[in-house]
Amino acid sequence: MIRRQELLITALLVGLAASSSSAIQQEGRPWKAKSIATFKHTRKVRSAAISPDGRVVVSIADNDRADELKIWDVATGKERAAPPWPKGHVNSLVFSGNSQRLLVAGDSGRAAVTLIWDLSKNELVATHEDQRGVRAYPLALNHDGSRYATAGY
């Protein structure tokens, strides 16, 4: 039996709130937090990120052989895509400034792997596997997602 995990994403409202246990302290003043979506995952969620425009959430879940990467639509709460990830682990991810591309980096167990996913077309743009390294970490992705820099070892 698979135990379902839930990934809860919250958004901060701009208005100040009265002090309460659900308030988040920002610059010494409480901000009210409101849940905007809940996403169901079949594995234990290790990490998540939200796009700069707030429309997309990406989650990374642990799996025995390969991490599970999922892209979610915040407005509907539905899964948009599950980009293929080779054996190994996702180490980090970054969105382009215009929220159109996603850079994912990690390892396949034998090489450093980087993939670029086009969020507007919902498709894989490029995959790079570097046999010289074991792990890759994205450092930067330019505004339109056409260039990136990674570091690894």
PDB file of C-alpha atoms in Angstrom:
ATOM      1  CA  MET A   1       0.000   0.000   0.000  1.00  0.00           C
ATOM      2  CA  ILE A   2       1.396   3.388  -1.002  1.00  0.00           C
ATOM      3  CA  ARG A   3       1.020   6.088   1.611  1.00  0.00           C
ATOM      4  CA  ARG A   4       0.116   9.332  -0.162  1.00  0.00           C
ATOM      5  CA  GLN A   5       2.035  12.434   0.789  1.00  0.00           C
ATOM      6  CA  GLU A   6       0.641  15.917   0.486  1.00  0.00           C
ATOM      7  CA  LEU A   7       2.655  18.915  -0.553  1.00  0.00           C
ATOM      8  CA  LEU A   8       1.041  22.045   0.848  1.00  0.00           C
ATOM      9  CA  ILE A   9       1.957  25.336  -0.792  1.00  0.00           C
ATOM     10  CA  THR A  10       1.193  28.590   0.987  1.00  0.00           C
ATOM     11  CA  ALA A  11       1.199  32.132  -0.288  1.00  0.00           C
ATOM     12  CA  LEU A  12       1.754  35.243   1.790  1.00  0.00           C
ATOM     13  CA  LEU A  13      -0.891  37.910   1.609  1.00  0.00           C
ATOM     14  CA  VAL A  14       0.364  41.472   1.540  1.00  0.00           C
ATOM     15  CA  GLY A  15      -1.859  42.708   4.375  1.00  0.00           C
ATOM     16  CA  LEU A  16      -0.835  42.639   8.002  1.00  0.00           C
ATOM     17  CA  ALA A  17      -2.641  40.215  10.277  1.00  0.00           C
ATOM     18  CA  ALA A  18      -3.388  40.172  13.963  1.00  0.00           C
ATOM     19  CA  SER A  19      -0.949  38.065  15.962  1.00  0.00           C
ATOM     20  CA  SER A  20      -1.871  34.398  15.761  1.00  0.00           C
ATOM     21  CA  SER A  21      -0.182  31.015  15.622  1.00  0.00           C
ATOM     22  CA  SER A  22      -0.574  30.928  11.807  1.00  0.00           C
ATOM     23  CA  ALA A  23       0.997  34.345  11.279  1.00  0.00           C
ATOM     24  CA  ILE A  24       4.492  34.626   9.842  1.00  0.00           C
ATOM     25  CA  GLN A  25       6.840  37.261  11.222  1.00  0.00           C
ATOM     26  CA  GLN A  26       8.200  39.631   8.569  1.00  0.00           C
ATOM     27  CA  GLU A  27      10.283  42.609   9.678  1.00  0.00           C
ATOM     28  CA  GLY A  28       8.902  42.263  13.195  1.00  0.00           C
ATOM     29  CA  ARG A  29       5.267  42.364  12.046  1.00  0.00           C
ATOM     30  CA  PRO A  30       3.029  39.333  11.455  1.00  0.00           C
ATOM     31  CA  TRP A  31       1.872  38.552   7.913  1.00  0.00           C
ATOM     32  CA  LYS A  32      -1.158  36.381   7.296  1.00  0.00           C
ATOM     33  CA  ALA A  33      -0.480  33.162   5.343  1.00  0.00           C
ATOM     34  CA  LYS A  34      -3.182  31.532   3.236  1.00  0.00           C
ATOM     35  CA  SER A  35      -3.098  28.057   1.680  1.00  0.00           C
ATOM     36  CA  ILE A  36      -3.575  28.337  -2.090  1.00  0.00           C
ATOM     37  CA  ALA A  37      -3.281  24.714  -3.203  1.00  0.00           C
ATOM     38  CA  THR A  38      -2.584  21.180  -2.040  1.00  0.00           C
ATOM     39  CA  PHE A  39      -0.816  18.741  -4.330  1.00  0.00           C
ATOM     40  CA  LYS A  40      -0.953  14.956  -3.873  1.00  0.00           C
ATOM     41  CA  HIS A  41       2.311  13.087  -4.311  1.00  0.00           C
ATOM     42  CA  THR A  42       2.843   9.311  -4.214  1.00  0.00           C
ATOM     43  CA  ARG A  43       6.295   9.639  -2.622  1.00  0.00           C
ATOM     44  CA  LYS A  44       7.869  11.583   0.235  1.00  0.00           C
ATOM     45  CA  VAL A  45       8.366  15.169  -0.977  1.00  0.00           C
ATOM     46  CA  ARG A  46      11.914  16.398  -0.344  1.00  0.00           C
ATOM     47  CA  SER A  47      11.823  19.814  -1.983  1.00  0.00           C
ATOM     48  CA  ALA A  48       9.578  22.228  -3.863  1.00  0.00           C
ATOM     49  CA  ALA A  49       9.879  25.536  -5.701  1.00  0.00           C
ATOM     50  CA  ILE A  50       7.386  28.029  -7.085  1.00  0.00           C
ATOM     51  CA  SER A  51       7.890  29.888 -10.367  1.00  0.00           C
ATOM     52  CA  PRO A  52       8.533  33.651 -10.312  1.00  0.00           C
ATOM     53  CA  ASP A  53       5.040  34.314 -11.723  1.00  0.00           C
ATOM     54  CA  GLY A  54       3.456  32.040  -9.075  1.00  0.00           C
ATOM     55  CA  ARG A  55       1.639  29.835 -11.608  1.00  0.00           C
ATOM     56  CA  VAL A  56       3.736  26.669 -11.392  1.00  0.00           C
ATOM     57  CA  VAL A  57       5.096  24.545  -8.554  1.00  0.00           C
ATOM     58  CA  VAL A  58       7.775  21.905  -9.062  1.00  0.00           C
ATOM     59  CA  SER A  59       8.241  19.154  -6.501  1.00  0.00           C
ATOM     60  CA  ILE A  60      10.979  16.594  -6.012  1.00  0.00           C
ATOM     61  CA  ALA A  61      10.118  13.356  -4.227  1.00  0.00           C
ATOM     62  CA  ASP A  62      12.388  10.568  -3.024  1.00  0.00           C
ATOM     63  CA  ASN A  63      12.280   7.287  -4.838  1.00  0.00           C
ATOM     64  CA  ASP A  64      14.498   4.261  -4.339  1.00  0.00           C
ATOM     65  CA  ARG A  65      16.192   4.351  -7.755  1.00  0.00           C
ATOM     66  CA  ALA A  66      15.407   7.768  -9.213  1.00  0.00           C
ATOM     67  CA  ASP A  67      13.845  10.920  -7.822  1.00  0.00           C
ATOM     68  CA  GLU A  68      10.348  11.803  -8.967  1.00  0.00           C
ATOM     69  CA  LEU A  69       9.995  15.263 -10.510  1.00  0.00           C
ATOM     70  CA  LYS A  70       6.499  16.747 -10.934  1.00  0.00           C
ATOM     71  CA  ILE A  71       5.244  20.030 -12.334  1.00  0.00           C
ATOM     72  CA  TRP A  72       1.942  21.321 -10.920  1.00  0.00           C
ATOM     73  CA  ASP A  73      -0.523  24.005 -11.994  1.00  0.00           C
ATOM     74  CA  VAL A  74      -1.210  26.239  -8.980  1.00  0.00           C
ATOM     75  CA  ALA A  75      -4.618  27.450 -10.233  1.00  0.00           C
ATOM     76  CA  THR A  76      -6.063  23.954 -10.719  1.00  0.00           C
ATOM     77  CA  GLY A  77      -3.913  21.927  -8.316  1.00  0.00           C
ATOM     78  CA  LYS A  78      -3.420  19.342 -11.074  1.00  0.00           C
ATOM     79  CA  GLU A  79      -0.211  17.755 -12.280  1.00  0.00           C
ATOM     80  CA  ARG A  80       0.964  19.303 -15.577  1.00  0.00           C
ATOM     81  CA  ALA A  81       3.899  16.999 -16.260  1.00  0.00           C
ATOM     82  CA  ALA A  82       6.353  14.519 -14.800  1.00  0.00           C
ATOM     83  CA  PRO A  83       9.621  15.118 -16.666  1.00  0.00           C
ATOM     84  CA  PRO A  84      11.677  11.945 -17.010  1.00  0.00           C
ATOM     85  CA  TRP A  85      14.624  11.732 -14.658  1.00  0.00           C
ATOM     86  CA  PRO A  86      17.322   9.064 -15.032  1.00  0.00           C
ATOM     87  CA  LYS A  87      18.510   6.893 -12.190  1.00  0.00           C
ATOM     88  CA  GLY A  88      19.868   9.095  -9.435  1.00  0.00           C
ATOM     89  CA  HIS A  89      18.878  12.253  -7.672  1.00  0.00           C
ATOM     90  CA  VAL A  90      17.790  15.787  -8.436  1.00  0.00           C
ATOM     91  CA  ASN A  91      20.157  18.108  -6.594  1.00  0.00           C
ATOM     92  CA  SER A  92      18.624  21.470  -7.429  1.00  0.00           C
ATOM     93  CA  LEU A  93      16.421  23.407  -9.798  1.00  0.00           C
ATOM     94  CA  VAL A  94      15.918  27.003 -10.907  1.00  0.00           C
ATOM     95  CA  PHE A  95      13.308  28.847 -12.987  1.00  0.00           C
ATOM     96  CA  SER A  96      14.095  31.371 -15.712  1.00  0.00           C
ATOM     97  CA  GLY A  97      13.126  34.922 -14.771  1.00  0.00           C
ATOM     98  CA  ASN A  98      10.204  34.887 -17.225  1.00  0.00           C
ATOM     99  CA  SER A  99       8.866  31.593 -15.750  1.00  0.00           C
ATOM    100  CA  GLN A 100       9.014  29.883 -19.167  1.00  0.00           C
ATOM    101  CA  ARG A 101      11.845  27.429 -18.498  1.00  0.00           C
ATOM    102  CA  LEU A 102      13.008  25.186 -15.689  1.00  0.00           C
ATOM    103  CA  LEU A 103      16.609  24.011 -15.231  1.00  0.00           C
ATOM    104  CA  VAL A 104      17.041  20.797 -13.251  1.00  0.00           C
ATOM    105  CA  ALA A 105      20.431  19.380 -12.284  1.00  0.00           C
ATOM    106  CA  GLY A 106      21.594  16.282 -10.471  1.00  0.00           C
ATOM    107  CA  ASP A 107      23.180  12.905 -11.029  1.00  0.00           C
ATOM    108  CA  SER A 108      22.347   9.657 -12.792  1.00  0.00           C
ATOM    109  CA  GLY A 109      24.650   7.547 -10.652  1.00  0.00           C
ATOM    110  CA  ARG A 110      27.288   7.603 -13.393  1.00  0.00           C
ATOM    111  CA  ALA A 111      27.311  11.222 -14.649  1.00  0.00           C
ATOM    112  CA  ALA A 112      26.195  14.764 -13.939  1.00  0.00           C
ATOM    113  CA  VAL A 113      22.814  15.436 -15.596  1.00  0.00           C
ATOM    114  CA  THR A 114      21.131  18.718 -16.543  1.00  0.00           C
ATOM    115  CA  LEU A 115      17.770  19.109 -18.242  1.00  0.00           C
ATOM    116  CA  ILE A 116      15.817  22.123 -19.449  1.00  0.00           C
ATOM    117  CA  TRP A 117      12.019  21.919 -19.480  1.00  0.00           C
ATOM    118  CA  ASP A 118       9.881  24.408 -21.442  1.00  0.00           C
ATOM    119  CA  LEU A 119       6.953  25.223 -19.134  1.00  0.00           C
ATOM    120  CA  SER A 120       4.894  27.014 -21.800  1.00  0.00           C
ATOM    121  CA  LYS A 121       5.030  24.059 -24.228  1.00  0.00           C
ATOM    122  CA  ASN A 122       5.240  21.435 -21.473  1.00  0.00           C
ATOM    123  CA  GLU A 123       8.136  19.642 -23.152  1.00  0.00           C
ATOM    124  CA  LEU A 124      11.784  18.756 -22.724  1.00  0.00           C
ATOM    125  CA  VAL A 125      14.065  21.227 -24.537  1.00  0.00           C
ATOM    126  CA  ALA A 126      17.491  19.770 -23.801  1.00  0.00           C
ATOM    127  CA  THR A 127      19.313  17.165 -21.763  1.00  0.00           C
ATOM    128  CA  HIS A 128      23.034  17.170 -21.062  1.00  0.00           C
ATOM    129  CA  GLU A 129      24.940  14.324 -19.447  1.00  0.00           C
ATOM    130  CA  ASP A 130      28.549  15.068 -18.470  1.00  0.00           C
ATOM    131  CA  GLN A 131      30.679  11.965 -17.883  1.00  0.00           C
ATOM    132  CA  ARG A 132      33.433  14.080 -16.277  1.00  0.00           C
ATOM    133  CA  GLY A 133      31.354  14.789 -13.186  1.00  0.00           C
ATOM    134  CA  VAL A 134      29.153  12.875 -10.798  1.00  0.00           C
ATOM    135  CA  ARG A 135      26.827  15.681  -9.677  1.00  0.00           C
ATOM    136  CA  ALA A 136      25.593  18.950 -11.176  1.00  0.00           C
ATOM    137  CA  TYR A 137      24.085  21.949  -9.425  1.00  0.00           C
ATOM    138  CA  PRO A 138      22.536  24.839 -11.394  1.00  0.00           C
ATOM    139  CA  LEU A 139      23.965  28.208 -10.540  1.00  0.00           C
ATOM    140  CA  ALA A 140      22.094  30.452 -12.940  1.00  0.00           C
ATOM    141  CA  LEU A 141      19.609  30.529 -15.779  1.00  0.00           C
ATOM    142  CA  ASN A 142      19.250  33.705 -17.807  1.00  0.00           C
ATOM    143  CA  HIS A 143      15.914  35.534 -18.111  1.00  0.00           C
ATOM    144  CA  ASP A 144      14.615  33.719 -21.204  1.00  0.00           C
ATOM    145  CA  GLY A 145      16.170  30.334 -20.343  1.00  0.00           C
ATOM    146  CA  SER A 146      18.448  30.197 -23.395  1.00  0.00           C
ATOM    147  CA  ARG A 147      21.725  30.051 -21.406  1.00  0.00           C
ATOM    148  CA  TYR A 148      22.698  28.487 -18.125  1.00  0.00           C
ATOM    149  CA  ALA A 149      25.701  27.866 -15.919  1.00  0.00           C
ATOM    150  CA  THR A 150      26.249  24.861 -13.671  1.00  0.00           C
ATOM    151  CA  ALA A 151      28.851  23.730 -11.206  1.00  0.00           C
ATOM    152  CA  GLY A 152      29.575  20.167 -10.246  1.00  0.00           C
ATOM    153  CA  TYR A 153      32.127  17.646  -9.216  1.00  0.00           C
TER     154      TYR A 153
END
